[in-house]
PDB file of C-alpha atoms in Angstrom:
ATOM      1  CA  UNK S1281       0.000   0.000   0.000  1.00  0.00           C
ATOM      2  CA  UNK S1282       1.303   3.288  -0.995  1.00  0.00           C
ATOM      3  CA  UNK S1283      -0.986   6.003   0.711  1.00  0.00           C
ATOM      4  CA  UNK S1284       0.880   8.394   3.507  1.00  0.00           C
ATOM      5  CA  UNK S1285      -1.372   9.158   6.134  1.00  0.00           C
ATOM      6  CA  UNK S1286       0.169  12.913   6.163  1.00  0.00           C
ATOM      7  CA  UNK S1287      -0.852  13.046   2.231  1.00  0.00           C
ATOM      8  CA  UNK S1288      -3.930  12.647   2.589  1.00  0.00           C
ATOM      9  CA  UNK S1289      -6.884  15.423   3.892  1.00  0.00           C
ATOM     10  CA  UNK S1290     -10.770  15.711   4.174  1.00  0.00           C
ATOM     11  CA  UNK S1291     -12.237  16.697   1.516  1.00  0.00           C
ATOM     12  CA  UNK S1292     -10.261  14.849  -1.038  1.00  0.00           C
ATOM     13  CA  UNK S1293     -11.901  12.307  -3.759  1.00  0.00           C
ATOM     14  CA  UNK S1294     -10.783   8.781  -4.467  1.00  0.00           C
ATOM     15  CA  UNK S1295     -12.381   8.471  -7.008  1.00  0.00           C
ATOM     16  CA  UNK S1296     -15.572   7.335  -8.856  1.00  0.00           C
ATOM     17  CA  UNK S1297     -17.221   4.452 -10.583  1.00  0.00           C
ATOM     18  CA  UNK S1298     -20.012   3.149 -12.407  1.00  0.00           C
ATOM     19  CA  UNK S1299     -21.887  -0.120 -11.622  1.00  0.00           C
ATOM     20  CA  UNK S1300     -23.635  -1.688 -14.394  1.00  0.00           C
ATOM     21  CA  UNK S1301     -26.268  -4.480 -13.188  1.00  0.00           C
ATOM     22  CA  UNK S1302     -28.082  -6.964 -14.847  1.00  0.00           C
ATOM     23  CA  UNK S1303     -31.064  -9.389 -13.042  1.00  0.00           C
ATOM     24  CA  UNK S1304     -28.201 -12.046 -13.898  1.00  0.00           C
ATOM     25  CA  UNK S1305     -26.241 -10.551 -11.376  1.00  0.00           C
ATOM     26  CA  UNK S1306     -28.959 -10.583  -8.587  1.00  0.00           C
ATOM     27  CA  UNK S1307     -28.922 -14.342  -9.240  1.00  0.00           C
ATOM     28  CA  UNK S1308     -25.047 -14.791  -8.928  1.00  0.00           C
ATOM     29  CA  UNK S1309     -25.428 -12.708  -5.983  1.00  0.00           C
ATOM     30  CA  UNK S1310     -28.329 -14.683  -4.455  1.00  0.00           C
ATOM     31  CA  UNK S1311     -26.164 -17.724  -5.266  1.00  0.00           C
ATOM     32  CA  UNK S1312     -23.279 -16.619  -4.033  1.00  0.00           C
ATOM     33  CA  UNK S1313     -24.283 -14.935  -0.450  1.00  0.00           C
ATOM     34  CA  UNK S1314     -27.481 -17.177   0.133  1.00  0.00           C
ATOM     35  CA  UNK S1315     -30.199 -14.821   0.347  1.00  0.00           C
ATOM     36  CA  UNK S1316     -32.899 -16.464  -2.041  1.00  0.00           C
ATOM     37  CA  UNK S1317     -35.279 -13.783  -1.044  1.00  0.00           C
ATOM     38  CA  UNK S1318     -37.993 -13.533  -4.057  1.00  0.00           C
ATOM     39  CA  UNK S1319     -37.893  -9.663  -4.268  1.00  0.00           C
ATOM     40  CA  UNK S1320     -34.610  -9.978  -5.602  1.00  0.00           C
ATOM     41  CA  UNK S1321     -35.507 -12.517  -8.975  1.00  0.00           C
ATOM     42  CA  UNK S1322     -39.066 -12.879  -9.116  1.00  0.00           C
ATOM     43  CA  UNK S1323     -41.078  -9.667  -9.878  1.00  0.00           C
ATOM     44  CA  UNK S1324     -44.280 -11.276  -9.978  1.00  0.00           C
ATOM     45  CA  UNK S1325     -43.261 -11.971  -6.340  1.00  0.00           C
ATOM     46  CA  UNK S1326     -42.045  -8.539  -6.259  1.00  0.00           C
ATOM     47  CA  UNK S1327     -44.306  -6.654  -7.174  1.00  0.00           C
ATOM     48  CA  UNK S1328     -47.390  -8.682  -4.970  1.00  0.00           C
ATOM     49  CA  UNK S1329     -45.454  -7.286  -2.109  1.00  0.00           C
ATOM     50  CA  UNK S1330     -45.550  -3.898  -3.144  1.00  0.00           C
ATOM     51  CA  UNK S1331     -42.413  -3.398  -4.430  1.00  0.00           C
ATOM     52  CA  UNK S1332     -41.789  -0.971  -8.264  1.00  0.00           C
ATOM     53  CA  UNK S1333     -40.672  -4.416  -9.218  1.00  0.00           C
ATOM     54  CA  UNK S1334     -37.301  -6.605  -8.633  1.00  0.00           C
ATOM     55  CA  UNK S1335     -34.886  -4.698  -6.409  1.00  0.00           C
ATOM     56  CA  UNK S1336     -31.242  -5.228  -5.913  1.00  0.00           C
ATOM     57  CA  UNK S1337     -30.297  -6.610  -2.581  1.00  0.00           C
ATOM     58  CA  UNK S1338     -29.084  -4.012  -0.580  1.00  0.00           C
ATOM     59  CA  UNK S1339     -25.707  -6.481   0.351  1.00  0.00           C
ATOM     60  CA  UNK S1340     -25.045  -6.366  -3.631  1.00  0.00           C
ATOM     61  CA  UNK S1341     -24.806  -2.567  -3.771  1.00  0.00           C
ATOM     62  CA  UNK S1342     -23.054  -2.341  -0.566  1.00  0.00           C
ATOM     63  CA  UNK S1343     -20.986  -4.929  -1.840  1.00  0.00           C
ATOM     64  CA  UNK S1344     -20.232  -3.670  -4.761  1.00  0.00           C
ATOM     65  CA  UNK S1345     -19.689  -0.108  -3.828  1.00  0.00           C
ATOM     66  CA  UNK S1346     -17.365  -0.704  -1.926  1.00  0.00           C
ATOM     67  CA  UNK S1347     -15.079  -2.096  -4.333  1.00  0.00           C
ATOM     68  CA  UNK S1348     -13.782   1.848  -5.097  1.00  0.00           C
ATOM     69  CA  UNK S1349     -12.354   1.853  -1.642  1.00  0.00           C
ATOM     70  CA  UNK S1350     -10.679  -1.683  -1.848  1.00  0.00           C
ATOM     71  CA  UNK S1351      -8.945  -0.511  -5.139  1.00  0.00           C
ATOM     72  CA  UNK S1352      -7.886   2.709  -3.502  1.00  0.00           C
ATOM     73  CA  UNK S1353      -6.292   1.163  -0.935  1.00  0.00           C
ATOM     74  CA  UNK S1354      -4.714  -1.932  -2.849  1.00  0.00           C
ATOM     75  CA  UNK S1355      -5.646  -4.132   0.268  1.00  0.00           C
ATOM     76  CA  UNK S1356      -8.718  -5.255   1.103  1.00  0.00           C
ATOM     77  CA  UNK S1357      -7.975  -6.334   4.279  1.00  0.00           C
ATOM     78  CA  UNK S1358      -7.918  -2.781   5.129  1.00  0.00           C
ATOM     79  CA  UNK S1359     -11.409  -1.746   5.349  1.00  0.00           C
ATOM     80  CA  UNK S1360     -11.622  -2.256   9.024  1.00  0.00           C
ATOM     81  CA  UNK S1361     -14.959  -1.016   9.471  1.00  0.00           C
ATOM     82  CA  UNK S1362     -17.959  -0.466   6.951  1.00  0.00           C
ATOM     83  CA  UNK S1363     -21.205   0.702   7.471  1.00  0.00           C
ATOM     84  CA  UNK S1364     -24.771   1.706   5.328  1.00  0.00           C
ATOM     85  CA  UNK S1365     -27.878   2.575   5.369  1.00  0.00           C
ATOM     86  CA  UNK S1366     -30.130   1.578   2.760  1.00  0.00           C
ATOM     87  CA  UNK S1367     -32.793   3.936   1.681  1.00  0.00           C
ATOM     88  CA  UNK S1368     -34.406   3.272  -1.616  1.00  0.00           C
ATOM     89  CA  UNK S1369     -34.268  -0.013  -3.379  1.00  0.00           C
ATOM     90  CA  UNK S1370     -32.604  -0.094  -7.054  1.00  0.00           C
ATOM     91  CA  UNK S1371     -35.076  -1.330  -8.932  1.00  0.00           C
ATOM     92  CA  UNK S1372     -33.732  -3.443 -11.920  1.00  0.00           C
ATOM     93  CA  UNK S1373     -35.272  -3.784 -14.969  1.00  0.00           C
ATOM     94  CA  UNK S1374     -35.865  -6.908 -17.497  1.00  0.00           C
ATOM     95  CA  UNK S1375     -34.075  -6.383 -20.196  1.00  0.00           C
ATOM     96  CA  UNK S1376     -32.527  -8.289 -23.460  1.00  0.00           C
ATOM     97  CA  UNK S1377     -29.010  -7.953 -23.817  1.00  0.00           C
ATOM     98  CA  UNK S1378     -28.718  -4.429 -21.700  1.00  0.00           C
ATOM     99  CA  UNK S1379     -28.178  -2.999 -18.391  1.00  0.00           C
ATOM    100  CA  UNK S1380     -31.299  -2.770 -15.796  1.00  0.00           C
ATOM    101  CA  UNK S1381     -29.585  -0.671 -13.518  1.00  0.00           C
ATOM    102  CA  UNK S1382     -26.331   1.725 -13.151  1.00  0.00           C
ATOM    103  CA  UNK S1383     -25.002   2.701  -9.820  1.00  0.00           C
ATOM    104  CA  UNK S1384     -22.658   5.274  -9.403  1.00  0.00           C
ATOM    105  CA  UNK S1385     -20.118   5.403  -6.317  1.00  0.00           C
ATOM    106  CA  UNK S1386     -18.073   8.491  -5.719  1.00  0.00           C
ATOM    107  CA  UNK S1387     -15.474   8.452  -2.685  1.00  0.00           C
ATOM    108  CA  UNK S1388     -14.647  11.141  -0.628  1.00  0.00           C
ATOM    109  CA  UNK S1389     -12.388  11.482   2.380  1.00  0.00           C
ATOM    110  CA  UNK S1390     -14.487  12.398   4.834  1.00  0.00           C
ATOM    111  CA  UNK S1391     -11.568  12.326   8.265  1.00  0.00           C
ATOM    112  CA  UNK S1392      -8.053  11.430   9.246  1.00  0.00           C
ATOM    113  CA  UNK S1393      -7.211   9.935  12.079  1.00  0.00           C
ATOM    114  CA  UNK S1394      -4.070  10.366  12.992  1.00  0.00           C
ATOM    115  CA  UNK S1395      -3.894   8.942  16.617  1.00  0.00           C
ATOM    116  CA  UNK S1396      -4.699   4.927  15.131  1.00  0.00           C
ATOM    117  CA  UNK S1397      -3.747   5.752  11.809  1.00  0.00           C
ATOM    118  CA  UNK S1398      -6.962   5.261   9.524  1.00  0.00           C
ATOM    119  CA  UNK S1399      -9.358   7.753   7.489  1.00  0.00           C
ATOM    120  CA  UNK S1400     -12.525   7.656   6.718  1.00  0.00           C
ATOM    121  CA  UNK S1401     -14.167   7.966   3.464  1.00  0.00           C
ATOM    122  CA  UNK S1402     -17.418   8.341   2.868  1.00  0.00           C
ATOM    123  CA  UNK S1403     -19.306   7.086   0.012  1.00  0.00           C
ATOM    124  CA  UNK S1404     -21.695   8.810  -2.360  1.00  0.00           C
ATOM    125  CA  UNK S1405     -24.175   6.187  -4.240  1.00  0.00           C
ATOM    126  CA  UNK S1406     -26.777   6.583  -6.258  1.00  0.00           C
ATOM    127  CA  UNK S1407     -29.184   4.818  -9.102  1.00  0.00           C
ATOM    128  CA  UNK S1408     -31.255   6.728 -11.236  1.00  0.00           C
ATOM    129  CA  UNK S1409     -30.662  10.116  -9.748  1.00  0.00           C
ATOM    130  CA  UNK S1410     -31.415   8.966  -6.265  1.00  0.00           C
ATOM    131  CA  UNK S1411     -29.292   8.179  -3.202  1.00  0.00           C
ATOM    132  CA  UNK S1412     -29.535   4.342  -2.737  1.00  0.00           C
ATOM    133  CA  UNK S1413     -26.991   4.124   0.145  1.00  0.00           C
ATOM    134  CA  UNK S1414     -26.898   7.353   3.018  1.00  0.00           C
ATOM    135  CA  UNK S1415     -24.472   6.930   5.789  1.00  0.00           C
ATOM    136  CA  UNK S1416     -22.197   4.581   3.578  1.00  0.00           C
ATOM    137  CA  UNK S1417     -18.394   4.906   5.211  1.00  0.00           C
ATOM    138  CA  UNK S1418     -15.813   2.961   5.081  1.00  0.00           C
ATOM    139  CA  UNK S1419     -13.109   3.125   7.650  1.00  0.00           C
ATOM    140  CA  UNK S1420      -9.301   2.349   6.032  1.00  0.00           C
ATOM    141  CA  UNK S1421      -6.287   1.385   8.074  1.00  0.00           C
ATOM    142  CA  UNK S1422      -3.549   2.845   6.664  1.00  0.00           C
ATOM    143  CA  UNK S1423      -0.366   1.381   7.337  1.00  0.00           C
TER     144      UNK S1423
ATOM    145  CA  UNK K1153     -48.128 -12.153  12.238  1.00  0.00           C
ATOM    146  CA  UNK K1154     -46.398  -9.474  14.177  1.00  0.00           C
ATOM    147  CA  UNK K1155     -43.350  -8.918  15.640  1.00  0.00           C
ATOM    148  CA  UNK K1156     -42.981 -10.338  18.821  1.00  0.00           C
ATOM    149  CA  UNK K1157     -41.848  -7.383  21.327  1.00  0.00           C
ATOM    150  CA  UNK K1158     -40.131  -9.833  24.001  1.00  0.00           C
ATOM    151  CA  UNK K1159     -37.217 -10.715  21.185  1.00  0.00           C
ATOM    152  CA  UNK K1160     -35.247  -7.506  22.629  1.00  0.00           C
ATOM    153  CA  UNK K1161     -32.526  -8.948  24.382  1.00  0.00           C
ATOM    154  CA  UNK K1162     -32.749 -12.185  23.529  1.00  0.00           C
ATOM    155  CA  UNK K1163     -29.248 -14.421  21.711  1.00  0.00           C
ATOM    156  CA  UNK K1164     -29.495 -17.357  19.836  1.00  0.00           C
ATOM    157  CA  UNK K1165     -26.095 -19.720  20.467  1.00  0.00           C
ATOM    158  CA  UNK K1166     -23.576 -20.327  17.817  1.00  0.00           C
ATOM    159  CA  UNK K1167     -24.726 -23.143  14.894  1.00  0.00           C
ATOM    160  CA  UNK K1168     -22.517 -24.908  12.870  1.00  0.00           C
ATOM    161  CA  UNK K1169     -19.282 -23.862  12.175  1.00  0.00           C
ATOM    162  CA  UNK K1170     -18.756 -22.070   8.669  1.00  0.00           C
ATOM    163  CA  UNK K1171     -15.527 -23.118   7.151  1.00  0.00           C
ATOM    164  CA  UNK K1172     -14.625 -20.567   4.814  1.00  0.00           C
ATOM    165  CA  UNK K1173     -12.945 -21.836   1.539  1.00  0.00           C
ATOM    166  CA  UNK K1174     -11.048 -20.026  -1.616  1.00  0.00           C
ATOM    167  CA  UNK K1175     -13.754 -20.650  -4.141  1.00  0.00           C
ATOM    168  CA  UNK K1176     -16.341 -19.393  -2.160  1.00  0.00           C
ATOM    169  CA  UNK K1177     -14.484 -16.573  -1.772  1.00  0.00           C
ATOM    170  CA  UNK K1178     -13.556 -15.968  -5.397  1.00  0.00           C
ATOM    171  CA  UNK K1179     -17.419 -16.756  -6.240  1.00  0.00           C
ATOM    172  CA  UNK K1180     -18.660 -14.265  -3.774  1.00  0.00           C
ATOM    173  CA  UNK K1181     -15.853 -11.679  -5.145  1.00  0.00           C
ATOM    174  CA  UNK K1182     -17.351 -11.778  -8.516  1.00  0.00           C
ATOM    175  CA  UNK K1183     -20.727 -11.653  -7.239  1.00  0.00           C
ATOM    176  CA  UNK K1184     -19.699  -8.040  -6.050  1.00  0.00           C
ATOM    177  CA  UNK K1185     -17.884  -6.896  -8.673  1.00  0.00           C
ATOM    178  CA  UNK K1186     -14.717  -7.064  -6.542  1.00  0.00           C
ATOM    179  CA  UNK K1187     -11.440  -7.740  -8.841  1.00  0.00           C
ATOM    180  CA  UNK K1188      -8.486  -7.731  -6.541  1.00  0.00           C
ATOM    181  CA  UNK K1189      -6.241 -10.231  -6.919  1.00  0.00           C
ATOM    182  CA  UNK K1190      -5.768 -11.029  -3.016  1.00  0.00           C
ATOM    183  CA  UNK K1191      -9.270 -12.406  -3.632  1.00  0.00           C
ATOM    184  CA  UNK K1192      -8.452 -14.773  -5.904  1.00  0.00           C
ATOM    185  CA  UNK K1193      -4.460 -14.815  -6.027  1.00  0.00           C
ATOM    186  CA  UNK K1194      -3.156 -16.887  -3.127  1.00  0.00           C
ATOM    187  CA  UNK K1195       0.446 -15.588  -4.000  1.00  0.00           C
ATOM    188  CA  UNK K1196      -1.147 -12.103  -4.341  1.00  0.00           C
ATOM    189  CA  UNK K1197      -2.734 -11.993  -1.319  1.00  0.00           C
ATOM    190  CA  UNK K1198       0.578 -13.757   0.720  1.00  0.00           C
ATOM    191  CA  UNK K1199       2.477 -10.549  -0.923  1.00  0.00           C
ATOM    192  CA  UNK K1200       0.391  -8.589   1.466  1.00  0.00           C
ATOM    193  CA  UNK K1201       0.967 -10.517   4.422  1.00  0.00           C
ATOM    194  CA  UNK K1202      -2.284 -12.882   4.503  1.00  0.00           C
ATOM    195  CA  UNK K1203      -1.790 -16.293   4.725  1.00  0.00           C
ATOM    196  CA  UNK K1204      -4.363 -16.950   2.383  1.00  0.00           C
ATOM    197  CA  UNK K1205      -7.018 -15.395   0.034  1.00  0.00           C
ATOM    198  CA  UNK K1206      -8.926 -12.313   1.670  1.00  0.00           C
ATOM    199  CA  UNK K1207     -12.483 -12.046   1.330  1.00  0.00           C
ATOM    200  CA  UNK K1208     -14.481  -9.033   0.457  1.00  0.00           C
ATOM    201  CA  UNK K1209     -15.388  -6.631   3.315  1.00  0.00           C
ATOM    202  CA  UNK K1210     -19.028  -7.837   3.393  1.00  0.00           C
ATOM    203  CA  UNK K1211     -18.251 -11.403   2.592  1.00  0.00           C
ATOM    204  CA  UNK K1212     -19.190 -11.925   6.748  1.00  0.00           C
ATOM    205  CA  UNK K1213     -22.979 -11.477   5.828  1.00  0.00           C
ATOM    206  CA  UNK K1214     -23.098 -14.764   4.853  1.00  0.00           C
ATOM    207  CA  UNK K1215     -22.371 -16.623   8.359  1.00  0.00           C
ATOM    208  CA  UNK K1216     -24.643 -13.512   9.885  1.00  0.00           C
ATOM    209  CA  UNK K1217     -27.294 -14.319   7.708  1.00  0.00           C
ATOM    210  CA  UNK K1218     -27.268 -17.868   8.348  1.00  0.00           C
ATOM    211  CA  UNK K1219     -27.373 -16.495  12.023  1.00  0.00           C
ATOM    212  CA  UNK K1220     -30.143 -14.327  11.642  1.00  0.00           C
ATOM    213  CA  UNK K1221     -31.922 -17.425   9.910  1.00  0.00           C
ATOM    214  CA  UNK K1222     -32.432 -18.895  13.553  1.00  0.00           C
ATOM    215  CA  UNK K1223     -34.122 -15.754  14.337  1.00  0.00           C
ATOM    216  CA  UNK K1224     -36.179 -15.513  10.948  1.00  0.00           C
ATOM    217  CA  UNK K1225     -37.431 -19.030  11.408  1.00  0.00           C
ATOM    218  CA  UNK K1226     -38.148 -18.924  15.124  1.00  0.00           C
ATOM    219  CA  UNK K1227     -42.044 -18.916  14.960  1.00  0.00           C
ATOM    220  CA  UNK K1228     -41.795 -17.428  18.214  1.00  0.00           C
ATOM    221  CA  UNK K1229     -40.163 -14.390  16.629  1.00  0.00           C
ATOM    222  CA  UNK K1230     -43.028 -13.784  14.400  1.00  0.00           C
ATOM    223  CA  UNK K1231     -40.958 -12.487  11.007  1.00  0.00           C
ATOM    224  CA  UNK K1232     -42.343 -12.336   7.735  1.00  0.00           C
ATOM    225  CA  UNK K1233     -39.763 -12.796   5.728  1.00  0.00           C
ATOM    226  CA  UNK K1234     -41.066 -11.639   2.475  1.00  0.00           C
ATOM    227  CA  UNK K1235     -42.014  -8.297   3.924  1.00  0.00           C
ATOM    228  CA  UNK K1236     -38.932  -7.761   5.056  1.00  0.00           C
ATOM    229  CA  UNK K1237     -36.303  -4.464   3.743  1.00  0.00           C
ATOM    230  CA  UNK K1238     -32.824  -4.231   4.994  1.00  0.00           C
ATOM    231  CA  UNK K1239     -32.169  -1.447   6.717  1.00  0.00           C
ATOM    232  CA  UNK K1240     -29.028  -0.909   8.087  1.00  0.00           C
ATOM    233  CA  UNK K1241     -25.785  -3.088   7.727  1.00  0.00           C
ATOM    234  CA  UNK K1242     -22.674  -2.452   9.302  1.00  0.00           C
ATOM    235  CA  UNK K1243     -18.932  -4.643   9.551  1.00  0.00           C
ATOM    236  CA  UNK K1244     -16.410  -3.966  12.619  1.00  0.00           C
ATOM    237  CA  UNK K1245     -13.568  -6.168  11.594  1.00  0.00           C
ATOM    238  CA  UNK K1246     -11.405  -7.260  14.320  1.00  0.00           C
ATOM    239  CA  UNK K1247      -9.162  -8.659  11.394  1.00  0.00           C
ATOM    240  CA  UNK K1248      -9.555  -9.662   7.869  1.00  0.00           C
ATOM    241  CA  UNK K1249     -11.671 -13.017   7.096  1.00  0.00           C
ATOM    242  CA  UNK K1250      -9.003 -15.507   5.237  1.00  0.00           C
ATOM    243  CA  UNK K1251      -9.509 -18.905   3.246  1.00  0.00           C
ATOM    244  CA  UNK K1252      -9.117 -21.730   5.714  1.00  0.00           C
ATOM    245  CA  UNK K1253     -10.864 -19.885   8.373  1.00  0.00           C
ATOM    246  CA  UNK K1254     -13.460 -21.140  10.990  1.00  0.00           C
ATOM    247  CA  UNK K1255     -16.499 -18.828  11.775  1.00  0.00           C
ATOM    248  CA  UNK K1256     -19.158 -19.475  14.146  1.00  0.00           C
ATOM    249  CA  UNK K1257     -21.477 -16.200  15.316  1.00  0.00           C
ATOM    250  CA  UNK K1258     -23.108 -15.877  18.023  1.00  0.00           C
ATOM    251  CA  UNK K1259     -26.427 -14.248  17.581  1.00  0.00           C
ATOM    252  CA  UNK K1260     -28.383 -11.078  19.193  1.00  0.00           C
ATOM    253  CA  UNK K1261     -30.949  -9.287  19.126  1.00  0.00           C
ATOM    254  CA  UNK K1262     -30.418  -5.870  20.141  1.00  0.00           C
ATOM    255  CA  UNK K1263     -33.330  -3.819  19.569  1.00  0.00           C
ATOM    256  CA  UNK K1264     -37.050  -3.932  18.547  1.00  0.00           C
ATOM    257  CA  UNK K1265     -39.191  -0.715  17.805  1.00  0.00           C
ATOM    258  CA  UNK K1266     -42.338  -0.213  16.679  1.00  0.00           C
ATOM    259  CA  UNK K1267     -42.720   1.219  13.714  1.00  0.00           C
ATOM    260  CA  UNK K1268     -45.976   2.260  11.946  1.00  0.00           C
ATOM    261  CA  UNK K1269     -47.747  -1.137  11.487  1.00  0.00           C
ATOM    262  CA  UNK K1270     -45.050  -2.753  11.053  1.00  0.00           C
ATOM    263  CA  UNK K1271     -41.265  -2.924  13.536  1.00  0.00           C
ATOM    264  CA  UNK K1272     -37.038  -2.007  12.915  1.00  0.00           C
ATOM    265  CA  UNK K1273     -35.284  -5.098  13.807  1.00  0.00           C
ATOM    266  CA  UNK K1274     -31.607  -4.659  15.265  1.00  0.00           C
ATOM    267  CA  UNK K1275     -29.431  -7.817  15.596  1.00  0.00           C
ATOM    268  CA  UNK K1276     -25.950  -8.480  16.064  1.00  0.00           C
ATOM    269  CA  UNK K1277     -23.561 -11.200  14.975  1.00  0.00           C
ATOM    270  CA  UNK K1278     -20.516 -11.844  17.004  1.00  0.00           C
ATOM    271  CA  UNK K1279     -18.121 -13.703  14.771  1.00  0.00           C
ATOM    272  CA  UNK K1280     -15.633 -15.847  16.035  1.00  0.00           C
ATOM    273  CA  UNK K1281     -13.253 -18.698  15.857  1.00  0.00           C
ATOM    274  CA  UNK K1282     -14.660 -22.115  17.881  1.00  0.00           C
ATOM    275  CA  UNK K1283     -11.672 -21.690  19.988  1.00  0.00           C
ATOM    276  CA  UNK K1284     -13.055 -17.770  20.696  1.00  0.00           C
ATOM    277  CA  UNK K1285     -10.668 -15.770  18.604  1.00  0.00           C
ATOM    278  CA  UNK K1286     -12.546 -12.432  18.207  1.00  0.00           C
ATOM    279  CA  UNK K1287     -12.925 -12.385  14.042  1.00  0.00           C
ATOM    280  CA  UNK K1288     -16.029 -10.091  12.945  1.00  0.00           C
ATOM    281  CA  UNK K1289     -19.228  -8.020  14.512  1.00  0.00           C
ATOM    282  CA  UNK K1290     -21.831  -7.218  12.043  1.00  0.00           C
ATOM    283  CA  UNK K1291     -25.119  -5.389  13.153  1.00  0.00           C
ATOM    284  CA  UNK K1292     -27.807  -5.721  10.863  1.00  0.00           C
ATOM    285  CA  UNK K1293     -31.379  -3.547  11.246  1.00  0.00           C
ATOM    286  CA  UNK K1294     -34.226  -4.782   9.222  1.00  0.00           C
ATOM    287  CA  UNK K1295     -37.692  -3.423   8.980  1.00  0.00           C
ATOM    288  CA  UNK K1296     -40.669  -5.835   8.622  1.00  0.00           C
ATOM    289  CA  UNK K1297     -43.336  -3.794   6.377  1.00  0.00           C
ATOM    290  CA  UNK K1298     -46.520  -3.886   8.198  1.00  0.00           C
ATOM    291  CA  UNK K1299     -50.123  -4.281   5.898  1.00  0.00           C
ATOM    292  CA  UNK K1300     -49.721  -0.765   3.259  1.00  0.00           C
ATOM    293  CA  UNK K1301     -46.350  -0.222   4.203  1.00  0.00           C
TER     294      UNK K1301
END
């Protein structure tokens, strides 16, 4: 890892990306973490419970998001602590051959902390215009 | 069916032990987009000091779900599952989950409020080793929709 604690300062961006997502990867995600819940690949399950139709799980776009911050800090074991909340679903659409949903993820450093060494940064996401994830921060050890 | 306002407080005792292997942690890597090599590299990720593949910060929802199952399918609890919306999610990692690891997670349930018709849902998962090596605590809030919620 090649980030200096004393280079770094609030305010600063690590950086942005764009998540393309596809109902085929709500059911490698469902696969792969075990949460088979119906709102997430059936939408005439989806929408019977009142939902715009099927909705990401809210692990996936945690998940995924914070993939900016691994990258940045070329250790994943680093990402000491990570937290979310999730307030409104990504609804993915049924499409042929294109994307159902984008999310965008911009990182921003949001403290220092000098005294045990680790910053903060706090995550921007958003589908459709709308903030999917509030509160999303991911605390980095830097060594 | 309604939440069951005697949960608060209540833990549910470490199940089976979750042994944590490299292709599940390469499959769950892809499954969130995640493309560093230390996730799928075993070389890559002993360059960094691991001894083994490192999974992805949220791969330790997957031994708190299965924790929070106990709790889902307690009919004592009183949980519909298919009304309910994650809330909240949150990962305090006492140190990095590895490939060859052993996880068992202790289960509680920290808070239940009201809410509307329906309630918020706050449990926590206290990952460990079986010989009590302090690995992972996840919190998790969920919010069962009540009727026209």
């Amino acid at each position: 890892m090649s980030m200096v604690l004393s280079e770094l300062s609030v305010g600063q961006q690590i950086g942005s990306r764009s998540i393309e997502v596809t109902r085929q990867d709500l059911v490698r995600y469902a696969g792969a973490s075990g949460d088979f819940n119906p709102i997430h690949w059936n939408e005439r399950f989806a929408r019977m419970v009142e939902l715009p139709g099927v909705i990401a799980h809210g692990m996936f776009t945690m998940g995924a998001a914070v993939q900016l911050v691994t990258d940045w800090a070329g250790d994943p074991g680093a990402v000491v602590d990570y937290q979310t909340r999730f307030t409104k679903p990504v609804t993915v659409e049924d499409v042929d051959g294109a994307v159902g949903a984008v999310i965008e993820v911009t990182g921003t450093i949001g403290a220092v902390n000098e005294d045990d060494a680790t910053v903060r940064v706090d995550l921007a996401v958003t589908a459709g215009g709308q903030k999917v994830l509030v509160k999303a921060q991911a605390l980095v050890r830097v060594r | 069916m309604s939440i069951n306002p005697n949960l608060q407080g209540r833990s549910y005792p470490s199940g089976e032990v979750y042994d944590v292997g490299r292709e599940k942690i390469r499959e769950f890597a892809r499954a969130v987009k995640a493309t560093h090599a230390a996730h799928f590299d075993v070389e890559a990720a002993r360059t960094l000091g691991y001894e083994d593949l490192v999974a992805p910060p949220t791969f330790a929802i997957i031994v708190a779900q299965r924790a929070d199952a106990q709790l889902i399918e307690d009919p004592e609890a009183g949980v519909d599952f298919s009304r309910v919306v994650h809330a909240e999610q949150r990962f305090t990692h006492h140190r990095p989950i590895v490939a060859g690891d052993r996880l068992v997670a202790e289960l509680h349930v920290d808070q239940v409020r009201s809410m509307g018709g329906g309630a918020m849902l706050t449990t926590r998962a206290e990952i460990s080793t079986p010989e009590g090596e302090r690995v992972a605590t996840t919190t998790s809030s969920i919010l069962v929709r009540g009727e026209n919620q």
